[in-house]
């Protein structure tokens, strides 16, 4: 199914994806990387160009804009996408490639001869024969996560501003930095957004309307040993590396890890171990859909640390756990209006919506917790955060139509 949006979406995604916007959790700045502002400045100019109002870049690095209402009495709806790409894979020098009228077979990559993408690897691709598929060139991620969301919102905004006869309430747009490192929602964003409810366009397969995410904590375990010259160390040296390894070894391996769990099961994931014989720092993320499950994982980690501490009183082992984000379901299930509206708009397009719990978080998780209910909607993105990342232009067009249906439906008396 071809639409008038296809060429615009393709052109936008290709252009946005070529701009490196990788975030970095180790800089401590806001936004975490200045390169994200390269795309933000472009979006500022484009939003102004299409006639949006109140276009501005906040000092926390978000771009905000308004599409003024064309109808009275409708709720203020926020539309969000994040501009940063994941730190987990190469993201500089993205060369987007359009595979027009995909033939259903294997896709190869100019810059990585050994790499192929096929329906065997990515079953959803098997449903996309005849679509225009966009990939990177083999050595980088594509960044459809979440520049597809940016392209969808920009195309819908351009369409609404060019067609003021379409009835809709006030629409607030926010393009956020640093979502991939959990920093997309600044404490000031809910007030600046000033929406009754909002949607992130940061989901995958067509039909996905998600209102449940993980609840997430992050732990930092610090092991301080006793450092001394190894030549005179007998009876004195306490090696932090041995103790740090012991903690990792004592945590569950064959259960409760990301690689051994799926669906509604949570996990503990040791994702970084840095240091020396003198001192080691472990970083661990804790995930569960329920708060008691999350607390139990924190307790397990503390017990493991205490057990290893007991074997070596001369070391000092500390375990700090801080909250990251919470399952948005806790709030959304009390008022399903935003979810029901998205589902109805989806059915208007002849697509039966599906709601799968997200094994991760979105800007919407945090935004919901801060008082702006914010489910997550599909864009079409697949195989994200790696070299096989791909998206169908026609899926993005369906997401754009969903966006338009949704704001139109919300304005019906
Ligand atoms: Zn994303």
CSV table of N, CA, C and O in Angstrom, one decimal, residues 252-322:
chain,number,residue,atom,x,y,z
A,252,UNK,N,23.0,-15.1,40.0
A,252,UNK,CA,22.5,-16.2,39.1
A,252,UNK,C,23.0,-16.1,37.7
A,252,UNK,O,23.2,-15.0,37.2
A,253,UNK,N,23.3,-17.3,37.1
A,253,UNK,CA,23.8,-17.3,35.8
A,253,UNK,C,22.8,-17.9,34.8
A,253,UNK,O,22.7,-17.5,33.7
A,254,UNK,N,22.1,-19.0,35.3
A,254,UNK,CA,21.3,-19.7,34.3
A,254,UNK,C,19.8,-19.4,34.5
A,254,UNK,O,19.0,-19.9,33.8
A,255,UNK,N,19.6,-18.5,35.4
A,255,UNK,CA,18.2,-17.9,35.5
A,255,UNK,C,18.5,-16.4,35.8
A,255,UNK,O,19.6,-16.0,36.1
A,256,UNK,N,17.4,-15.6,35.6
A,256,UNK,CA,17.4,-14.2,36.0
A,256,UNK,C,18.5,-13.3,35.4
A,256,UNK,O,18.9,-12.3,35.9
A,257,UNK,N,19.0,-13.8,34.2
A,257,UNK,CA,19.8,-12.9,33.3
A,257,UNK,C,19.0,-12.5,32.1
A,257,UNK,O,18.0,-13.2,31.7
A,258,UNK,N,19.4,-11.5,31.4
A,258,UNK,CA,18.7,-11.1,30.1
A,258,UNK,C,18.7,-12.3,29.1
A,258,UNK,O,17.7,-12.5,28.4
A,259,UNK,N,19.8,-13.0,29.1
A,259,UNK,CA,19.9,-14.1,28.1
A,259,UNK,C,19.1,-15.4,28.4
A,259,UNK,O,19.1,-16.3,27.6
A,260,UNK,N,18.6,-15.4,29.7
A,260,UNK,CA,17.8,-16.6,30.0
A,260,UNK,C,16.4,-16.3,30.4
A,260,UNK,O,15.7,-17.2,30.9
A,261,UNK,N,15.9,-15.1,30.1
A,261,UNK,CA,14.6,-14.8,30.5
A,261,UNK,C,13.8,-14.1,29.3
A,261,UNK,O,14.5,-13.6,28.4
A,262,UNK,N,12.5,-14.2,29.3
A,262,UNK,CA,11.7,-13.5,28.3
A,262,UNK,C,10.3,-13.2,28.9
A,262,UNK,O,10.1,-13.5,30.1
A,263,UNK,N,9.5,-12.6,28.1
A,263,UNK,CA,8.1,-12.3,28.5
A,263,UNK,C,8.1,-11.5,29.8
A,263,UNK,O,8.6,-10.4,29.9
A,264,UNK,N,7.4,-12.1,30.8
A,264,UNK,CA,7.2,-11.3,32.1
A,264,UNK,C,8.3,-11.5,33.1
A,264,UNK,O,8.1,-11.0,34.3
A,265,UNK,N,9.3,-12.2,32.8
A,265,UNK,CA,10.4,-12.5,33.8
A,265,UNK,C,11.4,-11.4,33.9
A,265,UNK,O,11.8,-10.9,32.8
A,266,UNK,N,11.8,-10.9,35.1
A,266,UNK,CA,12.8,-9.9,35.2
A,266,UNK,C,14.2,-10.5,35.3
A,266,UNK,O,14.4,-11.7,35.2
A,267,UNK,N,15.1,-9.6,35.4
A,267,UNK,CA,16.5,-10.0,35.5
A,267,UNK,C,17.5,-9.1,36.2
A,267,UNK,O,17.1,-7.9,36.5
A,268,UNK,N,18.7,-9.6,36.5
A,268,UNK,CA,19.8,-8.8,37.0
A,268,UNK,C,20.8,-8.9,35.8
A,268,UNK,O,21.1,-10.0,35.4
A,269,UNK,N,21.4,-7.8,35.4
A,269,UNK,CA,22.3,-7.8,34.3
A,269,UNK,C,23.6,-7.0,34.7
A,269,UNK,O,23.6,-5.8,34.8
A,270,UNK,N,24.7,-7.8,34.9
A,270,UNK,CA,26.0,-7.1,35.1
A,270,UNK,C,26.5,-6.6,33.8
A,270,UNK,O,26.8,-7.4,32.9
A,271,UNK,N,26.6,-5.3,33.6
A,271,UNK,CA,27.0,-4.9,32.2
A,271,UNK,C,28.3,-4.2,32.2
A,271,UNK,O,28.8,-3.9,31.1
A,272,UNK,N,28.9,-4.0,33.3
A,272,UNK,CA,30.2,-3.4,33.3
A,272,UNK,C,31.0,-3.7,34.5
A,272,UNK,O,30.4,-3.8,35.6
A,273,UNK,N,32.3,-4.0,34.4
A,273,UNK,CA,33.2,-4.3,35.5
A,273,UNK,C,34.5,-3.6,35.2
A,273,UNK,O,35.2,-4.0,34.2
A,274,UNK,N,34.9,-2.6,36.0
A,274,UNK,CA,36.1,-1.9,35.7
A,274,UNK,C,36.9,-1.8,36.9
A,274,UNK,O,36.4,-1.7,38.0
A,275,UNK,N,38.2,-1.7,36.8
A,275,UNK,CA,39.0,-1.5,38.0
A,275,UNK,C,40.4,-2.2,37.9
A,275,UNK,O,40.9,-2.6,36.9
A,276,UNK,N,40.9,-2.3,39.2
A,276,UNK,CA,42.2,-2.9,39.3
A,276,UNK,C,42.2,-3.7,40.6
A,276,UNK,O,41.2,-3.8,41.3
A,277,UNK,N,43.4,-4.3,41.0
A,277,UNK,CA,43.5,-5.0,42.2
A,277,UNK,C,43.1,-4.2,43.4
A,277,UNK,O,42.6,-4.7,44.4
A,278,UNK,N,43.3,-2.9,43.3
A,278,UNK,CA,43.0,-2.0,44.4
A,278,UNK,C,41.5,-1.7,44.6
A,278,UNK,O,41.0,-1.7,45.7
A,279,UNK,N,40.8,-1.6,43.4
A,279,UNK,CA,39.4,-1.2,43.5
A,279,UNK,C,38.7,-1.6,42.2
A,279,UNK,O,39.2,-1.4,41.1
A,280,UNK,N,37.5,-2.1,42.4
A,280,UNK,CA,36.7,-2.6,41.3
A,280,UNK,C,35.3,-2.0,41.4
A,280,UNK,O,34.7,-1.9,42.5
A,281,UNK,N,34.7,-1.5,40.3
A,281,UNK,CA,33.4,-1.0,40.3
A,281,UNK,C,32.5,-1.8,39.3
A,281,UNK,O,32.9,-2.0,38.1
A,282,UNK,N,31.4,-2.4,39.8
A,282,UNK,CA,30.5,-3.2,39.0
A,282,UNK,C,29.3,-2.4,38.8
A,282,UNK,O,28.7,-1.8,39.7
A,283,UNK,N,28.8,-2.5,37.5
A,283,UNK,CA,27.5,-1.8,37.3
A,283,UNK,C,26.5,-2.9,36.8
A,283,UNK,O,26.7,-3.7,36.0
A,284,UNK,N,25.3,-2.8,37.5
A,284,UNK,CA,24.3,-3.9,37.3
A,284,UNK,C,22.9,-3.2,37.2
A,284,UNK,O,22.6,-2.4,38.0
A,285,UNK,N,22.2,-3.7,36.1
A,285,UNK,CA,20.8,-3.2,36.1
A,285,UNK,C,19.9,-4.2,36.5
A,285,UNK,O,20.1,-5.4,36.3
A,286,UNK,N,18.8,-3.8,37.2
A,286,UNK,CA,17.8,-4.7,37.8
A,286,UNK,C,16.5,-4.3,37.1
A,286,UNK,O,16.1,-3.2,37.0
A,287,UNK,N,15.8,-5.4,36.6
A,287,UNK,CA,14.5,-5.1,35.9
A,287,UNK,C,13.5,-6.1,36.3
A,287,UNK,O,13.7,-7.3,36.5
A,288,UNK,N,12.2,-5.6,36.5
A,288,UNK,CA,11.1,-6.5,36.8
A,288,UNK,C,9.8,-5.7,36.4
A,288,UNK,O,9.8,-4.5,36.5
A,289,UNK,N,8.7,-6.4,36.1
A,289,UNK,CA,7.5,-5.7,35.8
A,289,UNK,C,6.8,-5.3,37.1
A,289,UNK,O,6.0,-4.4,37.1
A,290,UNK,N,7.1,-6.0,38.2
A,290,UNK,CA,6.4,-5.7,39.5
A,290,UNK,C,7.4,-5.1,40.5
A,290,UNK,O,8.6,-5.5,40.5
A,291,UNK,N,6.9,-4.2,41.4
A,291,UNK,CA,7.8,-3.6,42.3
A,291,UNK,C,8.4,-4.6,43.3
A,291,UNK,O,9.5,-4.5,43.8
A,292,UNK,N,7.6,-5.6,43.7
A,292,UNK,CA,8.1,-6.5,44.7
A,292,UNK,C,9.2,-7.4,44.1
A,292,UNK,O,10.2,-7.8,44.7
A,293,UNK,N,9.0,-7.8,42.8
A,293,UNK,CA,10.0,-8.5,42.1
A,293,UNK,C,11.3,-7.7,42.0
A,293,UNK,O,12.4,-8.3,42.1
A,294,UNK,N,11.2,-6.5,41.7
A,294,UNK,CA,12.3,-5.6,41.6
A,294,UNK,C,13.1,-5.5,42.9
A,294,UNK,O,14.3,-5.6,43.0
A,295,UNK,N,12.3,-5.3,44.0
A,295,UNK,CA,12.9,-5.2,45.4
A,295,UNK,C,13.6,-6.5,45.7
A,295,UNK,O,14.7,-6.5,46.3
A,296,UNK,N,13.0,-7.7,45.3
A,296,UNK,CA,13.6,-9.0,45.6
A,296,UNK,C,15.0,-9.1,44.9
A,296,UNK,O,15.9,-9.7,45.5
A,297,UNK,N,15.1,-8.6,43.7
A,297,UNK,CA,16.3,-8.6,43.0
A,297,UNK,C,17.4,-7.8,43.7
A,297,UNK,O,18.6,-8.1,43.7
A,298,UNK,N,17.0,-6.6,44.2
A,298,UNK,CA,17.9,-5.7,44.9
A,298,UNK,C,18.4,-6.4,46.2
A,298,UNK,O,19.6,-6.4,46.5
A,299,UNK,N,17.5,-7.1,46.8
A,299,UNK,CA,17.8,-7.8,48.1
A,299,UNK,C,18.8,-8.9,47.8
A,299,UNK,O,19.7,-9.1,48.5
A,300,UNK,N,18.5,-9.7,46.7
A,300,UNK,CA,19.4,-10.7,46.3
A,300,UNK,C,20.9,-10.2,46.1
A,300,UNK,O,21.8,-10.8,46.6
A,301,UNK,N,21.0,-9.1,45.4
A,301,UNK,CA,22.3,-8.5,45.1
A,301,UNK,C,23.0,-8.1,46.4
A,301,UNK,O,24.1,-8.4,46.6
A,302,UNK,N,22.2,-7.5,47.3
A,302,UNK,CA,22.8,-7.1,48.6
A,302,UNK,C,23.3,-8.3,49.4
A,302,UNK,O,24.3,-8.2,50.0
A,303,UNK,N,22.5,-9.4,49.3
A,303,UNK,CA,22.9,-10.6,50.1
A,303,UNK,C,24.2,-11.1,49.5
A,303,UNK,O,25.1,-11.6,50.2
A,304,UNK,N,24.3,-11.1,48.2
A,304,UNK,CA,25.5,-11.7,47.5
A,304,UNK,C,26.7,-10.8,48.0
A,304,UNK,O,27.8,-11.3,48.3
A,305,UNK,N,26.5,-9.5,48.0
A,305,UNK,CA,27.6,-8.6,48.4
A,305,UNK,C,28.0,-8.9,49.8
A,305,UNK,O,29.2,-8.9,50.2
A,306,UNK,N,27.0,-9.0,50.7
A,306,UNK,CA,27.3,-9.3,52.1
A,306,UNK,C,28.0,-10.6,52.3
A,306,UNK,O,28.9,-10.7,53.2
A,307,UNK,N,27.6,-11.6,51.5
A,307,UNK,CA,28.2,-12.9,51.6
A,307,UNK,C,29.7,-12.9,51.3
A,307,UNK,O,30.6,-13.4,52.0
A,308,UNK,N,30.0,-12.2,50.2
A,308,UNK,CA,31.4,-12.0,49.7
A,308,UNK,C,32.2,-11.2,50.7
A,308,UNK,O,33.3,-11.4,51.1
A,309,UNK,N,31.5,-10.1,51.2
A,309,UNK,CA,32.2,-9.3,52.3
A,309,UNK,C,32.6,-10.1,53.5
A,309,UNK,O,33.6,-10.0,54.0
A,310,UNK,N,31.7,-11.0,53.9
A,310,UNK,CA,31.9,-11.9,55.0
A,310,UNK,C,33.2,-12.7,54.9
A,310,UNK,O,33.9,-13.1,55.8
A,311,UNK,N,33.5,-13.1,53.6
A,311,UNK,CA,34.7,-13.9,53.4
A,311,UNK,C,36.0,-13.1,53.5
A,311,UNK,O,37.1,-13.7,53.6
A,312,UNK,N,35.9,-11.8,53.5
A,312,UNK,CA,37.1,-10.9,53.5
A,312,UNK,C,36.8,-9.6,54.2
A,312,UNK,O,36.5,-8.6,53.6
A,313,UNK,N,36.9,-9.6,55.5
A,313,UNK,CA,36.5,-8.4,56.3
A,313,UNK,C,37.4,-7.2,56.0
A,313,UNK,O,37.1,-6.1,56.3
A,314,UNK,N,38.7,-7.5,55.5
A,314,UNK,CA,39.6,-6.3,55.3
A,314,UNK,C,39.2,-5.5,54.0
A,314,UNK,O,39.6,-4.4,53.9
A,315,UNK,N,38.4,-6.1,53.1
A,315,UNK,CA,37.9,-5.4,52.0
A,315,UNK,C,36.7,-4.5,52.4
A,315,UNK,O,36.1,-4.8,53.4
A,316,UNK,N,36.4,-3.6,51.5
A,316,UNK,CA,35.1,-2.8,51.8
A,316,UNK,C,34.2,-3.0,50.6
A,316,UNK,O,34.6,-2.6,49.4
A,317,UNK,N,33.1,-3.5,50.7
A,317,UNK,CA,32.2,-3.7,49.6
A,317,UNK,C,30.9,-2.9,49.9
A,317,UNK,O,30.2,-3.1,50.9
A,318,UNK,N,30.6,-2.0,49.0
A,318,UNK,CA,29.3,-1.2,49.1
A,318,UNK,C,28.4,-1.5,47.9
A,318,UNK,O,28.9,-1.8,46.8
A,319,UNK,N,27.1,-1.4,48.1
A,319,UNK,CA,26.2,-1.6,47.1
A,319,UNK,C,25.1,-0.5,47.1
A,319,UNK,O,24.4,-0.4,48.1
A,320,UNK,N,25.2,0.3,46.1
A,320,UNK,CA,24.2,1.4,46.0
A,320,UNK,C,23.2,1.1,44.9
A,320,UNK,O,23.5,0.9,43.8
A,321,UNK,N,21.9,1.2,45.3
A,321,UNK,CA,20.8,0.9,44.3
A,321,UNK,C,20.0,2.2,44.1
A,321,UNK,O,19.5,2.8,45.1
A,322,UNK,N,19.8,2.7,42.9
A,322,UNK,CA,19.0,3.8,42.7
A,322,UNK,C,17.9,3.5,41.6
A,322,UNK,O,18.1,2.7,40.7
